[in-house]
GROMACS .gro file of C-alpha atoms in nm:
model
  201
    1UNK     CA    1   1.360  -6.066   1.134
    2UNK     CA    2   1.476  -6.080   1.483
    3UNK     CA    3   1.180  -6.067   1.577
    4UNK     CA    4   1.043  -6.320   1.340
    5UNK     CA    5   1.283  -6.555   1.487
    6UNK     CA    6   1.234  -6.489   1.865
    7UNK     CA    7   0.873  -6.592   1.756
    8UNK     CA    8   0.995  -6.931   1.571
    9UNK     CA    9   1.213  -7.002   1.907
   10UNK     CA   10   0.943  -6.954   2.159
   11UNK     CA   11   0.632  -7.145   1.883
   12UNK     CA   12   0.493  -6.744   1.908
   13UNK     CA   13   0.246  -6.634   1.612
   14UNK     CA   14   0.445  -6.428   1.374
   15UNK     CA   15   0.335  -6.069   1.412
   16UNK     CA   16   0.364  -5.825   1.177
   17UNK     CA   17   0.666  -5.603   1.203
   18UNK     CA   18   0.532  -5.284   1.179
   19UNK     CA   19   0.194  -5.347   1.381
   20UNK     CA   20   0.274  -5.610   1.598
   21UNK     CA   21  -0.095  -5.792   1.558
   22UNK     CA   22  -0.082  -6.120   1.419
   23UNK     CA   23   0.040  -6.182   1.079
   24UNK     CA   24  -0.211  -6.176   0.803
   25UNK     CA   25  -0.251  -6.553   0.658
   26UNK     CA   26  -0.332  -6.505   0.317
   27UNK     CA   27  -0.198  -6.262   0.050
   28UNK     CA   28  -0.508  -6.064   0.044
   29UNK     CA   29  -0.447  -5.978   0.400
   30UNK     CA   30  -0.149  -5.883   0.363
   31UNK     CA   31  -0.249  -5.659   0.090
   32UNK     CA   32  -0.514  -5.491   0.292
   33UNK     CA   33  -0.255  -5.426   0.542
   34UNK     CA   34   0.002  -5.233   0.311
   35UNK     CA   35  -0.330  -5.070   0.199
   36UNK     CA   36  -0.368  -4.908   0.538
   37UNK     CA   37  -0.041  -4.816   0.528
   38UNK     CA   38  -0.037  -4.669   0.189
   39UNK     CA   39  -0.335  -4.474   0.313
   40UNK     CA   40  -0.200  -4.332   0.616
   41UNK     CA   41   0.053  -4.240   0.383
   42UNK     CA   42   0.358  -4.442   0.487
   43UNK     CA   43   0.616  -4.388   0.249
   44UNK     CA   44   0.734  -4.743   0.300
   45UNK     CA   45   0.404  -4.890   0.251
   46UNK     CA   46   0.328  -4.687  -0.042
   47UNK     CA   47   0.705  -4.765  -0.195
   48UNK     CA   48   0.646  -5.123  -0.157
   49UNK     CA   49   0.301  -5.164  -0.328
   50UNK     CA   50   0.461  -4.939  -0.622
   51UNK     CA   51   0.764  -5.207  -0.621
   52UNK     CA   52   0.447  -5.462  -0.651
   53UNK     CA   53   0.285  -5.310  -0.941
   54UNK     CA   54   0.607  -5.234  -1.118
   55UNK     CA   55   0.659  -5.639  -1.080
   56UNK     CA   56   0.304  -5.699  -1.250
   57UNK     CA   57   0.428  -5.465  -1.558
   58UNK     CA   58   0.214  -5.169  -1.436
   59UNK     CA   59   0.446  -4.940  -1.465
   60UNK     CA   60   0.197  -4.655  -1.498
   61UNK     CA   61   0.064  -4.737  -1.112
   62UNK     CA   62   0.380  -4.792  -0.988
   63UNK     CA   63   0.535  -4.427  -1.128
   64UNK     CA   64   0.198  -4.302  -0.880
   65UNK     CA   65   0.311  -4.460  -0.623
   66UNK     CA   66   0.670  -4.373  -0.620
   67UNK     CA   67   0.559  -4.000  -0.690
   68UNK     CA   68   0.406  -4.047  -0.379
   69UNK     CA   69   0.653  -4.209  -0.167
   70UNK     CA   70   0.892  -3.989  -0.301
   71UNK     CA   71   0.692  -3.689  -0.174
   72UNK     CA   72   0.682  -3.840   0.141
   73UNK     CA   73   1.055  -3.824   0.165
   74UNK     CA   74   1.152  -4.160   0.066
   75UNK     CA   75   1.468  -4.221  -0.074
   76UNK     CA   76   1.436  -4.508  -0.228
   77UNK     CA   77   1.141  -4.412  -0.436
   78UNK     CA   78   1.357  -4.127  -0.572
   79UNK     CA   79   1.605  -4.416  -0.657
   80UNK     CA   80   1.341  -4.574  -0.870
   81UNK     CA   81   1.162  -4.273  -0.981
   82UNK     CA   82   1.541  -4.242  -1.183
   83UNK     CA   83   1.521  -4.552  -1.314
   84UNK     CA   84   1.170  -4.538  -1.405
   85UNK     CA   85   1.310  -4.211  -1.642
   86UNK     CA   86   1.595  -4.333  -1.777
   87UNK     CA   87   1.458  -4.645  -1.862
   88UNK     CA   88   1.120  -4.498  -1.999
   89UNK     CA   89   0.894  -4.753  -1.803
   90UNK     CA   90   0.574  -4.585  -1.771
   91UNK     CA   91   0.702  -4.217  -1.847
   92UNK     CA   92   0.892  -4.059  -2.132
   93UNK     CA   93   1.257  -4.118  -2.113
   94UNK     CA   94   1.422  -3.787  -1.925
   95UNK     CA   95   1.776  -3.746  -1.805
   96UNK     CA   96   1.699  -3.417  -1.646
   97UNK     CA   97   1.429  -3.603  -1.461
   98UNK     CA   98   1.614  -3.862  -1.395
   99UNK     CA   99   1.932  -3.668  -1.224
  100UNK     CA  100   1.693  -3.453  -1.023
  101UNK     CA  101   1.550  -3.835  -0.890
  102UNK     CA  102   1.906  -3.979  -0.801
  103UNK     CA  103   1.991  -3.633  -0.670
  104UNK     CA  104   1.704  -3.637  -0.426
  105UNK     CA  105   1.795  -3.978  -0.359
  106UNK     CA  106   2.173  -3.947  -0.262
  107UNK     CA  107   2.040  -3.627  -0.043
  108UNK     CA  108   1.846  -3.914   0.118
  109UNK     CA  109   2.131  -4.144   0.142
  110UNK     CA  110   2.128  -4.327  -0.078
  111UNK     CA  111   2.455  -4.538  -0.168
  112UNK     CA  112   2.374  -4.643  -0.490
  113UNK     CA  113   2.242  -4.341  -0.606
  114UNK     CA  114   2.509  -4.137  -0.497
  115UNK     CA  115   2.739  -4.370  -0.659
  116UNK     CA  116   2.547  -4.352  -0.981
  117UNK     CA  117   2.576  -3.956  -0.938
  118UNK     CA  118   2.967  -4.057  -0.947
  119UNK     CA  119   2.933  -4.242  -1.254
  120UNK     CA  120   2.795  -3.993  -1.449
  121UNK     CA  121   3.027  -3.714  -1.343
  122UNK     CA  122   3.282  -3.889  -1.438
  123UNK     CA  123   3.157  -3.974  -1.781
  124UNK     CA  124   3.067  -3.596  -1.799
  125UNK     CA  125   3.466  -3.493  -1.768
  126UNK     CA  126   3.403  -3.403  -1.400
  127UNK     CA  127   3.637  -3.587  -1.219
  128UNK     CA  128   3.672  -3.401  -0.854
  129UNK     CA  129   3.313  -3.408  -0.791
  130UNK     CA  130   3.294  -3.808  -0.931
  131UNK     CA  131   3.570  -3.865  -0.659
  132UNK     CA  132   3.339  -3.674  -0.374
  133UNK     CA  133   3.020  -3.868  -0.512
  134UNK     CA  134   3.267  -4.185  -0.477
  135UNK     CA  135   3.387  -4.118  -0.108
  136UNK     CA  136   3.021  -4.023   0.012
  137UNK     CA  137   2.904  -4.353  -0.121
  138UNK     CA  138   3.234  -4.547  -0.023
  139UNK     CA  139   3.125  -4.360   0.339
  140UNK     CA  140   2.784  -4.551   0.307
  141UNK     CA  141   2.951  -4.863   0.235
  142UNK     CA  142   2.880  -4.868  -0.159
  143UNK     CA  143   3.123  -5.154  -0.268
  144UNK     CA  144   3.118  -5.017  -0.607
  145UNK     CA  145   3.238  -4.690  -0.500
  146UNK     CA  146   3.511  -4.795  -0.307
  147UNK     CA  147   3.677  -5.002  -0.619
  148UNK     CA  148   3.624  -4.712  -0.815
  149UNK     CA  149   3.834  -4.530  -0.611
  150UNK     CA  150   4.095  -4.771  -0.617
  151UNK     CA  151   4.061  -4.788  -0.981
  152UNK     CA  152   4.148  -4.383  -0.947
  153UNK     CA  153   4.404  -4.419  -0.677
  154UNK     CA  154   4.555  -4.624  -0.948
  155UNK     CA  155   4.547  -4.359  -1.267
  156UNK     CA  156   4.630  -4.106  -1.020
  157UNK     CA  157   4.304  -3.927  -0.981
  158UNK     CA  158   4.273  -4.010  -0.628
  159UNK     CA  159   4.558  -3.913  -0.303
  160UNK     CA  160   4.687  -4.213  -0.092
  161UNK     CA  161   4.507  -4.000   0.195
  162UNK     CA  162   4.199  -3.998   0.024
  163UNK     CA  163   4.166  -4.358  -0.067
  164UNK     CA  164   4.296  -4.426   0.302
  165UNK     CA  165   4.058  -4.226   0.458
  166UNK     CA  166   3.799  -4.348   0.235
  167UNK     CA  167   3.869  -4.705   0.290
  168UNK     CA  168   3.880  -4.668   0.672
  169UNK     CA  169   3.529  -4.484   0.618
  170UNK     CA  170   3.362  -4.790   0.455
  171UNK     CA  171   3.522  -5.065   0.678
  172UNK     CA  172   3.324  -4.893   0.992
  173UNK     CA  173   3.004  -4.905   0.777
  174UNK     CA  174   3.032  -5.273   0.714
  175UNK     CA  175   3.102  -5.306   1.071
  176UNK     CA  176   2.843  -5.111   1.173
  177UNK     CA  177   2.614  -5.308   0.965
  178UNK     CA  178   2.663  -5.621   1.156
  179UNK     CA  179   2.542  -5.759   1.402
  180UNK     CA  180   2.445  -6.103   1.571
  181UNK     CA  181   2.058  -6.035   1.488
  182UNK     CA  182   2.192  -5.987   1.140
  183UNK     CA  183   2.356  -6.317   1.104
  184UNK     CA  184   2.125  -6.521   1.227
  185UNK     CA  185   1.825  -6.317   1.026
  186UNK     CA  186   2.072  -6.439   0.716
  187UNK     CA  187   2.129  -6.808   0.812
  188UNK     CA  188   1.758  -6.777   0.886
  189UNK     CA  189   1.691  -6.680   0.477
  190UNK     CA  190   1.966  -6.971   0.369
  191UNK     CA  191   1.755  -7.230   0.577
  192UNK     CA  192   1.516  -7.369   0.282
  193UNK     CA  193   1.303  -7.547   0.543
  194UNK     CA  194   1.216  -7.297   0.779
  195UNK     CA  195   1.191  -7.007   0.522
  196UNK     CA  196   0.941  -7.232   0.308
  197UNK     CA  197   0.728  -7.272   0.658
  198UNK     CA  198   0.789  -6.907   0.768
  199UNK     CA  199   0.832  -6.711   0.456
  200UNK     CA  200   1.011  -6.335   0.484
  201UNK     CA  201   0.756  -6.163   0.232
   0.00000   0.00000   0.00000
């Protein structure tokens, strides 16, 4: 997006992000692109057209291309791939499935899917390896995490140090996450005109 908008500032073409060559002008384009991609196996690519299909209601098309993406290391796909088998979209419904997914995922980094790891651990009884899953997640600046630690600061599940610690641990994430690029890439999405002339996706 940066990008994007040093191109608005100095009337530039918009490039693509990945390639840098002009931006395709129509959606077929575009899809042609992320086909290249997808072949050249770019997990990205190949999570993104999945996330397209899933959108259409092909759920079948995008399971194959989260399989893929998820081979490829992505961990987002994994996140999806669990979602995919708990919900039963396009595969039989399958917890064991499904944990192996969000597993994989967390392992990737994954915030929310280490906080959904938490979540279930703690529905299962298991409440020292919820509160790791928590802090991990908390570490990765997972908002949901951190209030759930709060919430067992507060029925005595967690330790003052840990919560402390914890908190400390997602304040430098959020701050790490900023940035002036960031900001103006977000007043850049709020700005109706210039986003309907210069659309993100």
């Amino acid at each position: 997006l940066a990008n994007r908008l040093r191109e608005l500032e100095g009337m530039q073409e918009p490039k693509c992000p990945f390639c840098r060559h002009p931006a395709p002008k129509t959606d077929e384009e575009a899809d042609l692109n992320r086909e290249r991609r997808v072949e050249a196996n770019d997990p990205v690519a190949t999570r993104e057209k999945g996330a397209v299909c899933y959108e259409n209601g092909d759920y079948g098309s995008a399971f194959q291309c989260w399989t893929k993406a998820s081979k490829l290391g992505d961990a987002e796909a994994h996140y999806r791939m669990a979602k995919l088998y708990r919900d039963g979209e396009g595969v039989e419904k399958d917890s064991k499935k499904e944990w192996r997914h969000l597993e994989e995922a967390a392992i990737g980094g994954h915030p929310a899917a280490r906080h959904n790891l938490g979540v279930r651990e703690g529905g299962k009884g298991r409440i020292e390896r919820a509160k790791k899953h928590f802090i991990i997640a908390a570490n990765l600046g997972n908002d949901e995490s951190i209030e759930a630690l709060k919430g067992g600061y507060v029925k005595g599940f967690v330790r003052k140090e840990e919560l402390g610690a914890a908190i400390r641990a997602y304040q430098a994430a959020k701050d790490e996450a900023k940035s002036p690029q960031r900001d103006e890439a977000e007043e850049f999405q709020r700005n109706p005109i210039l986003n309907s002339i210069f659309p993100l996706n």
